[in-house]
Tab-separated table of C-alpha atoms and ligand atoms in Angstrom:
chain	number	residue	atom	x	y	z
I	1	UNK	CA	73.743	0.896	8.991
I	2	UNK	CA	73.233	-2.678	7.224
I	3	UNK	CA	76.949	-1.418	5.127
I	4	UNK	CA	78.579	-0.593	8.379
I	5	UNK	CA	77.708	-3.615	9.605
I	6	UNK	CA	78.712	-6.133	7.238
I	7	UNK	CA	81.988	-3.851	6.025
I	8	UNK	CA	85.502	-4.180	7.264
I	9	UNK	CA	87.246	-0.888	7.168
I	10	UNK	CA	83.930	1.001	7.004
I	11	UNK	CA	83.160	3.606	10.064
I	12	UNK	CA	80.487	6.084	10.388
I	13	UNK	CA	80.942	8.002	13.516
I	14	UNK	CA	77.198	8.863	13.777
I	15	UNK	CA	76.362	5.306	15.075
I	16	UNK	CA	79.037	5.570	17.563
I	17	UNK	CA	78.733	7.854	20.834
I	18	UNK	CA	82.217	9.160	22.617
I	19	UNK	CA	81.959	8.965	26.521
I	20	UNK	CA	84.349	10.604	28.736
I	21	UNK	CA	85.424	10.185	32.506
I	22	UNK	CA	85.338	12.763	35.162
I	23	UNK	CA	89.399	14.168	34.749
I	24	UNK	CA	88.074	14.962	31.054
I	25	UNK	CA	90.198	11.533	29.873
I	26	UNK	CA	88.175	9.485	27.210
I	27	UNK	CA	86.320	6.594	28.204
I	28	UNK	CA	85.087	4.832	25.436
I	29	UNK	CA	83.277	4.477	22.170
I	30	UNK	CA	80.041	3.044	22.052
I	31	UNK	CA	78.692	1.869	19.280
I	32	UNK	CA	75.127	1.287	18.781
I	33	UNK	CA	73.670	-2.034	19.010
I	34	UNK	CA	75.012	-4.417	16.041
I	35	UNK	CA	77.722	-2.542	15.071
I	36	UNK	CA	81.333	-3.969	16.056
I	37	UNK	CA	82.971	-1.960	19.034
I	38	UNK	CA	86.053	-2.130	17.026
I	39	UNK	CA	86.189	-0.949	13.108
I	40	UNK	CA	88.857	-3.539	11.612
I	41	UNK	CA	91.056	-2.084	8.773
I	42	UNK	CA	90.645	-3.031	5.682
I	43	UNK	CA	93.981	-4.068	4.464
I	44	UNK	CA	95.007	-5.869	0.766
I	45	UNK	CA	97.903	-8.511	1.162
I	46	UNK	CA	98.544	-8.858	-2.095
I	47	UNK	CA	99.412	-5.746	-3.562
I	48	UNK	CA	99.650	-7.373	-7.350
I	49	UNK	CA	96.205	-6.642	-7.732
I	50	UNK	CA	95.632	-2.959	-7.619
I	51	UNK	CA	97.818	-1.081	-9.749
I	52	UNK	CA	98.379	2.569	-7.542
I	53	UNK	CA	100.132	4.777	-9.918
I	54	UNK	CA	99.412	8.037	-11.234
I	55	UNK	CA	96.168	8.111	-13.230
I	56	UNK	CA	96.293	11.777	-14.997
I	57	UNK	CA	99.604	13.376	-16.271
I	58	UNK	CA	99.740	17.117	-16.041
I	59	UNK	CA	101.452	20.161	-15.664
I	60	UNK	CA	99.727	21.681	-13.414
I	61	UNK	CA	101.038	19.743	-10.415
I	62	UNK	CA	104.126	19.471	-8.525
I	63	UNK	CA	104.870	16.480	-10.065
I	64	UNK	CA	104.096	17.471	-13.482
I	65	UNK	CA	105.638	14.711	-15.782
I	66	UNK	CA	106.709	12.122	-12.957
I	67	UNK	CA	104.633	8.794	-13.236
I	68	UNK	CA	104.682	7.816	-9.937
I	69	UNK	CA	103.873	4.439	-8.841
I	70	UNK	CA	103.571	2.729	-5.408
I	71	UNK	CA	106.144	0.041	-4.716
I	72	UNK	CA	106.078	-0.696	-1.179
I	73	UNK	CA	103.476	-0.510	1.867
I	74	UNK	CA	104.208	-0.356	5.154
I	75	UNK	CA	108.042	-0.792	6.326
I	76	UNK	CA	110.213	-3.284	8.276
I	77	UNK	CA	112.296	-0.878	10.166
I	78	UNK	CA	109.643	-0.039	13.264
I	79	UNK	CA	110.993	3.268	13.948
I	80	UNK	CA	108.974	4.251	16.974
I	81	UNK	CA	107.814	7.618	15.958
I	82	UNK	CA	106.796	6.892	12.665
I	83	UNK	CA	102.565	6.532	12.047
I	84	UNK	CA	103.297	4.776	8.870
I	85	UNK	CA	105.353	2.224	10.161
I	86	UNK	CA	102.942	0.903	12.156
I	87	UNK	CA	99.431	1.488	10.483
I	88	UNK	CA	100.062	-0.394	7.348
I	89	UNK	CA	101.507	-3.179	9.007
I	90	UNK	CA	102.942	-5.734	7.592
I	91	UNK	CA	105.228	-4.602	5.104
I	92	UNK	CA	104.427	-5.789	1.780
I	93	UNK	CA	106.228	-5.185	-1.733
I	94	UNK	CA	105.171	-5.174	-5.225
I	95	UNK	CA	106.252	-7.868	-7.080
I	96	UNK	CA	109.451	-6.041	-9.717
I	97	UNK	CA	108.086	-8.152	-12.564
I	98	UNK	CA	104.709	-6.378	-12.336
I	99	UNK	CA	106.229	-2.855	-11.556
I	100	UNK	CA	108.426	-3.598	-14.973
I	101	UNK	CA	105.121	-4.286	-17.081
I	102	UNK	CA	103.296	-1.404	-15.340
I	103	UNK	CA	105.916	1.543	-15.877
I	104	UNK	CA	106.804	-0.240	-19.669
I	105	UNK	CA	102.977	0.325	-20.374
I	106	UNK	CA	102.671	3.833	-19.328
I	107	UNK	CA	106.010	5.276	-19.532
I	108	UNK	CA	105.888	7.054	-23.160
I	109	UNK	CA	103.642	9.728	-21.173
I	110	UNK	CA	106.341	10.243	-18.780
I	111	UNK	CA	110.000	12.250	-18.365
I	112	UNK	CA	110.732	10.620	-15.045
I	113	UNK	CA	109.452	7.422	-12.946
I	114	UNK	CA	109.442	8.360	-9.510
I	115	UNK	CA	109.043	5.176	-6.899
I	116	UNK	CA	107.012	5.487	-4.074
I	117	UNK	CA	106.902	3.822	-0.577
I	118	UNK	CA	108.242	4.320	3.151
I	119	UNK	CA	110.786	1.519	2.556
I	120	UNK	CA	111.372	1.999	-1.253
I	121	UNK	CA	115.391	1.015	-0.783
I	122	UNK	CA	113.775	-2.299	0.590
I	123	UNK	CA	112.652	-3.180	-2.392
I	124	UNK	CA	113.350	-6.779	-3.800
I	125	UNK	CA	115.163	-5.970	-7.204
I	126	UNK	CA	115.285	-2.969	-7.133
I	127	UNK	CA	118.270	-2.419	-8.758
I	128	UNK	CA	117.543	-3.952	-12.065
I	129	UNK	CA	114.319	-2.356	-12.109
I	130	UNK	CA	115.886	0.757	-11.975
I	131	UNK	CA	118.074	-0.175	-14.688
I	132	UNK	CA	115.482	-0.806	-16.887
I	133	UNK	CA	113.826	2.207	-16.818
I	134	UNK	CA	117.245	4.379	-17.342
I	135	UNK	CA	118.107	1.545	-19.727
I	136	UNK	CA	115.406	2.951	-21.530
I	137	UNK	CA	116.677	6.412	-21.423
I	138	UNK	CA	113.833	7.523	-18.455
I	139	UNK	CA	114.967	8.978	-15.233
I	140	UNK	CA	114.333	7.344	-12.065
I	141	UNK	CA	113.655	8.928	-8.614
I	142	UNK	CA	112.868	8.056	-5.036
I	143	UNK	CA	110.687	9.148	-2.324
I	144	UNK	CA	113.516	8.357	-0.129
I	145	UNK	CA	116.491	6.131	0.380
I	146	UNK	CA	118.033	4.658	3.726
I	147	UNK	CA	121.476	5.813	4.415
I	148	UNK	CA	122.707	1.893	4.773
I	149	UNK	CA	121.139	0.263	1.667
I	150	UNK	CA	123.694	2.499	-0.508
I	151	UNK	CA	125.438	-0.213	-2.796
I	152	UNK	CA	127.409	0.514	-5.436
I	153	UNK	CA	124.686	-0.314	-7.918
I	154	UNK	CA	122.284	1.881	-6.711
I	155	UNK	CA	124.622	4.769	-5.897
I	156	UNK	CA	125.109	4.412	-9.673
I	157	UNK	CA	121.628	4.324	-10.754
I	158	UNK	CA	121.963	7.826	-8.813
I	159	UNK	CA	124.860	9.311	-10.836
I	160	UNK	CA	123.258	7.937	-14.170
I	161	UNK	CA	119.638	9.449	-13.201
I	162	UNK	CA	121.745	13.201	-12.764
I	163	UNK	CA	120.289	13.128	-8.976
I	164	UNK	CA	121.604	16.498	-8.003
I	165	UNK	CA	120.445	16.127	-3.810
I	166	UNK	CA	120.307	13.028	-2.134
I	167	UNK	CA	118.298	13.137	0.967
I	168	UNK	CA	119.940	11.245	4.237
I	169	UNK	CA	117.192	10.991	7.407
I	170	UNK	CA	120.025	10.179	10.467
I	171	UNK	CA	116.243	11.781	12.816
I	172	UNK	CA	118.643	11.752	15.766
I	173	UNK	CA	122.009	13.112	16.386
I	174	UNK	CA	123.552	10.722	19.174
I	175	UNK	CA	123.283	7.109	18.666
I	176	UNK	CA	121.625	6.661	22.198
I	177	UNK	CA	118.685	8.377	20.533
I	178	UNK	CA	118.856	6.359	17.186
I	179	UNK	CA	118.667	3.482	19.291
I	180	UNK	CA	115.126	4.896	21.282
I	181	UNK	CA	113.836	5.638	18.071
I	182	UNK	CA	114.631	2.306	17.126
I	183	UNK	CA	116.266	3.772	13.797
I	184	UNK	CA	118.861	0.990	13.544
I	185	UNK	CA	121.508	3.581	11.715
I	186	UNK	CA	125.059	3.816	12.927
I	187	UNK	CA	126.904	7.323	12.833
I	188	UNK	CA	129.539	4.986	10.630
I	189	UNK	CA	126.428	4.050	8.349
I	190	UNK	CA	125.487	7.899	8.006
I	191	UNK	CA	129.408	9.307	7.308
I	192	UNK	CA	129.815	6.275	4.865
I	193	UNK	CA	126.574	6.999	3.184
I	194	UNK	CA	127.595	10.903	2.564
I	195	UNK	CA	130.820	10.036	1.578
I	196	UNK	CA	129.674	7.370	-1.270
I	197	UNK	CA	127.187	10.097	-2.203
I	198	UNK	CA	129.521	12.681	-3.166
I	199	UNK	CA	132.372	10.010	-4.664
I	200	UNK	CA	129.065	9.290	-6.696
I	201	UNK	CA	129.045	12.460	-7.983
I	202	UNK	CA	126.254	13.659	-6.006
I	203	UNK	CA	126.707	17.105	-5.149
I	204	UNK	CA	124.282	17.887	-2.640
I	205	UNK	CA	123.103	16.512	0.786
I	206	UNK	CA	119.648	16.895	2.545
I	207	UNK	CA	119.912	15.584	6.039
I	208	UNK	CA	116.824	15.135	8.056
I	209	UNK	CA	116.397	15.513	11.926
I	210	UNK	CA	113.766	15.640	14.318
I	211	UNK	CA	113.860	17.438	17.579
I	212	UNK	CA	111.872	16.957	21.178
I	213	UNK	CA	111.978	13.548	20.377
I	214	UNK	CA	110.998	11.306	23.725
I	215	UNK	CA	113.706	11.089	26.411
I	216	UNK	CA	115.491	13.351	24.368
I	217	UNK	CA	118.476	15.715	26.350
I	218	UNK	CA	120.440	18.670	25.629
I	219	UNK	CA	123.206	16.014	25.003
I	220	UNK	CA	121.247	14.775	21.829
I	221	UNK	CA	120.913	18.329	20.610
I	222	UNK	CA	124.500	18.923	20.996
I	223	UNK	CA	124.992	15.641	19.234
I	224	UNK	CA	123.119	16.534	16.036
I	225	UNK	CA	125.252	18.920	16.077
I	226	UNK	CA	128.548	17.509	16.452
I	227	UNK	CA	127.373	14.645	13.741
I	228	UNK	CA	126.441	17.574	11.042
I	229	UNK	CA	129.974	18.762	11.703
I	230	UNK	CA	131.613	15.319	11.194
I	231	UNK	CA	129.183	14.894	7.822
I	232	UNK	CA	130.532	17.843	6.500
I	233	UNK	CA	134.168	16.596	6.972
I	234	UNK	CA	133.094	13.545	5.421
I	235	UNK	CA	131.724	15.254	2.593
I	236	UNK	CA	134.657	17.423	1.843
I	237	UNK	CA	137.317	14.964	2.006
I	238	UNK	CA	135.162	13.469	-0.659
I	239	UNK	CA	134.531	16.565	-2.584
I	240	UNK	CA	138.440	17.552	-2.653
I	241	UNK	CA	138.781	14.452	-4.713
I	242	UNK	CA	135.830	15.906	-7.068
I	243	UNK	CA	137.337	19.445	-6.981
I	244	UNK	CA	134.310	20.819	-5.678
I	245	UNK	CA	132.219	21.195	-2.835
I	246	UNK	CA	128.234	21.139	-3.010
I	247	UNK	CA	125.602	22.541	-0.340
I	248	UNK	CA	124.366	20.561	2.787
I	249	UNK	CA	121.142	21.319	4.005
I	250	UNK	CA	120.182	20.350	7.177
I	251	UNK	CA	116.327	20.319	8.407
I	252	UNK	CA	114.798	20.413	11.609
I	253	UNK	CA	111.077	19.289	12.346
I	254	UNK	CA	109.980	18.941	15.732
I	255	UNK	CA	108.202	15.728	16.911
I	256	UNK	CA	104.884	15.296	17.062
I	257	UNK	CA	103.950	12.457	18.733
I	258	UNK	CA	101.359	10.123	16.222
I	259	UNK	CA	98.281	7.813	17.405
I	260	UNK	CA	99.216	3.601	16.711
I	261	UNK	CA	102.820	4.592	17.344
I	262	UNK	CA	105.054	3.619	20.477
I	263	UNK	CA	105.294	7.258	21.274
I	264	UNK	CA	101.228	7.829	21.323
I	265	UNK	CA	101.928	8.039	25.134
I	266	UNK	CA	104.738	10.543	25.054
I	267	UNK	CA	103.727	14.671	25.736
I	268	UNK	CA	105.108	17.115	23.107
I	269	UNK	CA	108.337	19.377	23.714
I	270	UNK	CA	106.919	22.889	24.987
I	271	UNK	CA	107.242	25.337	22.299
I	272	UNK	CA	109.921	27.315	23.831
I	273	UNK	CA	111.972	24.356	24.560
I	274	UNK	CA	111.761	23.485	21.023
I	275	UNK	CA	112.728	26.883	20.401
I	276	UNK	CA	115.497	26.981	22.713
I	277	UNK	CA	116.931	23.818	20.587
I	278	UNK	CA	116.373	24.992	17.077
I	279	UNK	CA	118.133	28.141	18.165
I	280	UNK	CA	121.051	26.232	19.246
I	281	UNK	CA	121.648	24.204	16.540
I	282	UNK	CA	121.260	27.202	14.228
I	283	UNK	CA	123.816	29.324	16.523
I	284	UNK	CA	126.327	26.171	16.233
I	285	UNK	CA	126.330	25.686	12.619
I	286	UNK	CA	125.471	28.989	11.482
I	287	UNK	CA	129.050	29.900	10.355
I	288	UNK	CA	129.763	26.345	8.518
I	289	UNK	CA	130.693	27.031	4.948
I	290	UNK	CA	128.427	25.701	2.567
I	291	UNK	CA	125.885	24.284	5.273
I	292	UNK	CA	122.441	25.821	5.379
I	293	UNK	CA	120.006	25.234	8.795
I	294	UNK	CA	116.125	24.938	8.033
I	295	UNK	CA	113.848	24.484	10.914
I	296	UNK	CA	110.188	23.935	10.395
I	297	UNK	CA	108.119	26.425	13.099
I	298	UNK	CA	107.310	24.740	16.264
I	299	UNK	CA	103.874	26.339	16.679
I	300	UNK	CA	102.795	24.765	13.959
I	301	UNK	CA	104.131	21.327	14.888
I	302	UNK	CA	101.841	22.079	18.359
I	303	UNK	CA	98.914	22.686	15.685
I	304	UNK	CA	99.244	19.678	14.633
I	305	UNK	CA	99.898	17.550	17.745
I	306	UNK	CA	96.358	19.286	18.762
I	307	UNK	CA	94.484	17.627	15.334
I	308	UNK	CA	96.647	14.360	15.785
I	309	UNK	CA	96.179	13.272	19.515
I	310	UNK	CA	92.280	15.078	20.279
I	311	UNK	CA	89.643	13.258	20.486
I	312	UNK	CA	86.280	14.848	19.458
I	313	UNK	CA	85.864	17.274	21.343
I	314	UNK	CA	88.610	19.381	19.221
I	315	UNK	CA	86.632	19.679	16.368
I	316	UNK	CA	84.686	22.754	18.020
I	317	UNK	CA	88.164	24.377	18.039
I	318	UNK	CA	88.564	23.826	14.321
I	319	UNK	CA	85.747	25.423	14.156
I	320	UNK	CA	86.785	28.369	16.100
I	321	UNK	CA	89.722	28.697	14.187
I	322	UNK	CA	87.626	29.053	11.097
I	323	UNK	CA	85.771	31.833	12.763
I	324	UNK	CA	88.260	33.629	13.604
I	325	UNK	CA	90.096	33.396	10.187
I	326	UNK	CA	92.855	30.476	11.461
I	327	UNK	CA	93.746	33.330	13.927
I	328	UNK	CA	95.179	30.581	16.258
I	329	UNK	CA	95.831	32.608	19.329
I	330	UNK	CA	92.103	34.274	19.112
I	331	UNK	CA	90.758	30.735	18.644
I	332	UNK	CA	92.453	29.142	21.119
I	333	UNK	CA	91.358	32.344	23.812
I	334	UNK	CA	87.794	32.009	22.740
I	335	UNK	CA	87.239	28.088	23.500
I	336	UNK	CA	86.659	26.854	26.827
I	337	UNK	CA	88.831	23.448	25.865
I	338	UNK	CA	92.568	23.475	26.797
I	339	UNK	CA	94.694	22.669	23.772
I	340	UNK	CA	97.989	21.789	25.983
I	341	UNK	CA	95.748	19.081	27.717
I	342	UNK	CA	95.875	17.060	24.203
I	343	UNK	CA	99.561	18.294	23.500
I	344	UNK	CA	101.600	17.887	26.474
I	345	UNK	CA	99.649	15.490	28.765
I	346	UNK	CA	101.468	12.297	29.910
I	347	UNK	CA	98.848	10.181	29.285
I	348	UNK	CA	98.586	7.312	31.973
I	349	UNK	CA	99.167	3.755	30.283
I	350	UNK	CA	96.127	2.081	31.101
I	351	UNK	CA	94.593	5.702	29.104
I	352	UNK	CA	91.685	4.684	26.362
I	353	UNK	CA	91.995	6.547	23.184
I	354	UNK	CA	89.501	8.004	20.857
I	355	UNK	CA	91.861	5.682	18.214
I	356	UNK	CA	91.922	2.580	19.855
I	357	UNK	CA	88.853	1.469	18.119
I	358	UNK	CA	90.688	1.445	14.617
I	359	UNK	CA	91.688	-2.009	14.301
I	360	UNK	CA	95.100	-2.139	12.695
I	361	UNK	CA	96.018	-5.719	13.987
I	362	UNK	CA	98.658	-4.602	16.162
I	363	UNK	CA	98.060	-5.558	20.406
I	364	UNK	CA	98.182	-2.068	22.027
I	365	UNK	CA	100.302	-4.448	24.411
I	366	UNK	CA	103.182	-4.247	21.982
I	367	UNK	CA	102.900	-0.318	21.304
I	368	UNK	CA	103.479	0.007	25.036
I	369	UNK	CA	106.391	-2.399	25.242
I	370	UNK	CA	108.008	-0.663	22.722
I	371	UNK	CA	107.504	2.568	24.261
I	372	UNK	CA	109.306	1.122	27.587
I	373	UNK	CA	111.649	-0.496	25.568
I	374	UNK	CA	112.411	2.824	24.212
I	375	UNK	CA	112.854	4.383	27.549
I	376	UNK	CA	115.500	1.876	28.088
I	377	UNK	CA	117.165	2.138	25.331
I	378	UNK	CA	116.369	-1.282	23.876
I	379	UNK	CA	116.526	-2.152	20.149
I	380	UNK	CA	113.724	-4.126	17.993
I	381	UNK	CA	114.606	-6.864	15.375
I	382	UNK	CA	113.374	-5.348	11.864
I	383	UNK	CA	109.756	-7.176	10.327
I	384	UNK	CA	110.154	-10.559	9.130
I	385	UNK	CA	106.718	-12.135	8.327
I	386	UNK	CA	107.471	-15.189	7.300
I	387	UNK	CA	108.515	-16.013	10.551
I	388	UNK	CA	107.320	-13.495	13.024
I	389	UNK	CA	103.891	-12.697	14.997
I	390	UNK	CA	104.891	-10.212	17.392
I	391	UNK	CA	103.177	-7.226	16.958
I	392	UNK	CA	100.041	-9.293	15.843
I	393	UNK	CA	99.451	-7.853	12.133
I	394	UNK	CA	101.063	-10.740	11.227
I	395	UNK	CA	99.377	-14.668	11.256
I	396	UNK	CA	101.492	-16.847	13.316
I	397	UNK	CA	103.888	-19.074	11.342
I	398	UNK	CA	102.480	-22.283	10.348
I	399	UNK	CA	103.746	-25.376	12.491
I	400	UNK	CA	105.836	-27.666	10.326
H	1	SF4	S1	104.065	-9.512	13.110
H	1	SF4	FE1	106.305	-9.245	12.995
H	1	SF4	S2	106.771	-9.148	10.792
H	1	SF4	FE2	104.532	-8.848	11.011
H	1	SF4	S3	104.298	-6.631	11.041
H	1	SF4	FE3	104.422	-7.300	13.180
H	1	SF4	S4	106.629	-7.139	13.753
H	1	SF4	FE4	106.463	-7.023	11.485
């Protein structure tokens, strides 16, 4: 009690009670007397001082003799569907001189260095750090790379690392949608990218796309489409030059909408819908040479809307589910609580939510503007904070 107290970042949901109103809705969390009503995050700001990078090397993972190391938290770009975007708020980078001294200590255990971060092609320098470690004769890899921070340098850090599949996340087909998501990616910025990739000698292309996205329309669907087609044009003009062609893969996960995002108010797609879409896109591009379609299973993304939006009340039906062997249809005819309520509710705006008493040090104000925002198709500047409070995970700037 005394811990939870005194403790940022520590919760213990025994000394908090979950209320509900009438229409089933939450209604609060009360805590019991001393505790704070809110459980602030506990958050480091300078990342210098914890080294997070893999403590044991061994085979017997699926990163066997990668040493992987965190560069980045957080990341600047604010796409609206993406939980850690917002949650580790603000972005914050490890200094290269210290990630140079950390992989020159511990690299003679490892094949490969792989970086890891949601904004690792935001990294300051990192360029020459990846030069360093190749220089060294170590391969480099990264979690994932942003289709408009390509530059020549880094395209041939690539080539000299023998990256065989570069992964390209375009999430939306049309650029109206890019532009809800807040994605900041031009189609020009994706063709460009897959182009430089194969010139690069890359052979392969992994292109990632979400479906039932908010506000989303058959018109989007058709527009992933029609932007997979004009990738693969892109990428053979390319390979003709090369004298070969590689593989493109493209992958298709449906939305699920995430608590401390923009979209924490937005229902999920029905299954069927979602079904109706993935079978479209697979019908479309089905007979494109050398293109592969892989689309995750939409029950499965409902699964997990269930476990990511409920409040407590859902934990009886993960219960169920273990009693009836994760038999998921038995388990959900056996409890009395109505998954689609969590799933595909509109949930009012002035809704509480069993989250909103994790303190991130974003206003819930801003979540909501940026959900509207989205709705109107409206664009957000990318995370400065040196200069910017908006969100409020930020200080406010000091007055000169
Ligand atoms: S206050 Fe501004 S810079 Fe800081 S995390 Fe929020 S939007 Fe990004």
């Amino acid at each position: 009690m005394e811990s939870a107290q005194q403790l940022d970042g520590l919760y213990v949901p025994a000394l908090y009670d979950d209320l509900y109103n009438k229409d089933n809705t939450f209604k609060a969390l009360k805590a019991k007397p001393g505790l704070p009503h809110r459980v602030k995050r506990a958050s480091v700001t300078d990342l210098s001082r914890f080294r997070t990078r893999s403590t044991i090397m061994t085979p017997h993972t699926t990163f066997d003799r990668t040493f992987l190391i965190e560069v980045s938290r957080g990341c600047p770009h604010g796409c609206r569907f993406c939980a850690a975007g917002y949650v580790y708020r603000p972005p914050r980078f490890r200094p290269p001189g210290d990630l140079a001294d950390c992989i020159r200590e511990e690299k003679l255990s490892a094949a490969k260095i792989g970086l890891v971060g949601a904004a690792v092609s935001d990294l300051p320098g990192l360029e020459a750090l990846c030069s360093t470690i190749s220089g060294d004769g170590t391969e480099v890899s990264f979690s994932s790379l942003r289709a408009d921070a390509l530059t020549d340098g880094l395209l041939t850090q690539l080539k000299q690392n023998r990256v065989k599949t570069a992964t390209i996340a375009p999430d939306a087909g049309s650029e109206r949608m890019r532009v809800c998501i807040n994605k900041g990616l031009s189609e020009k910025d994706i063709l460009n990218a897959a182009s430089k990739l194969v010139a690069a000698g890359i052979p392969n292309l992994k292109l990632y796309f979400m479906i039932g996205l908010p506000f989303e329309t058959m018109q989007d669907i058709d527009a992933i489409i029609a932007l997979c087609k004009n990738i693969k044009r892109a990428f053979l003009e390319s390979s003709r030059e090369k004298g070969r062609m590689g593989q493109i893969t493209v992958s298709l996960s449906p939305f699920v909408p995430k608590p401390h995002t923009p979209f924490q108010w937005a229902p999920m797609e029905k299954v069927p819908v979602l079904k109706k879409k993935i079978k479209r896109i697979k019908q479309a591009l089905g007979n494109v040479p050398n293109l592969t379609v892989q689309a995750d299973v939409p029950r499965w993304a409902y699964i997990q809307a269930l476990f990511s939006r409920g409040d407590r009340r859902v934990a009886d039906i993960l219960l169920a589910g273990r009693d009836h062997q994760w038999n998921w249809a038995k388990t959900f005819k056996s409890s009395d609580i109505d998954p689609d309520f969590y799933v595909h509710r509109r949930r009012d705006e002035l809704e509480v939510f069993p989250w909103d008493f994790i303190d991130h040090g974003i206003r819930k104000s801003f979540l909501l503007t940026e959900y509207k925002k989205a709705q109107k198709g409206k664009r957000t500047r990318e995370c400065n904070p040196d200069t910017c409070s908006l969100c409020g995970a930020c200080p406010p700037p000091s007055q000169p």
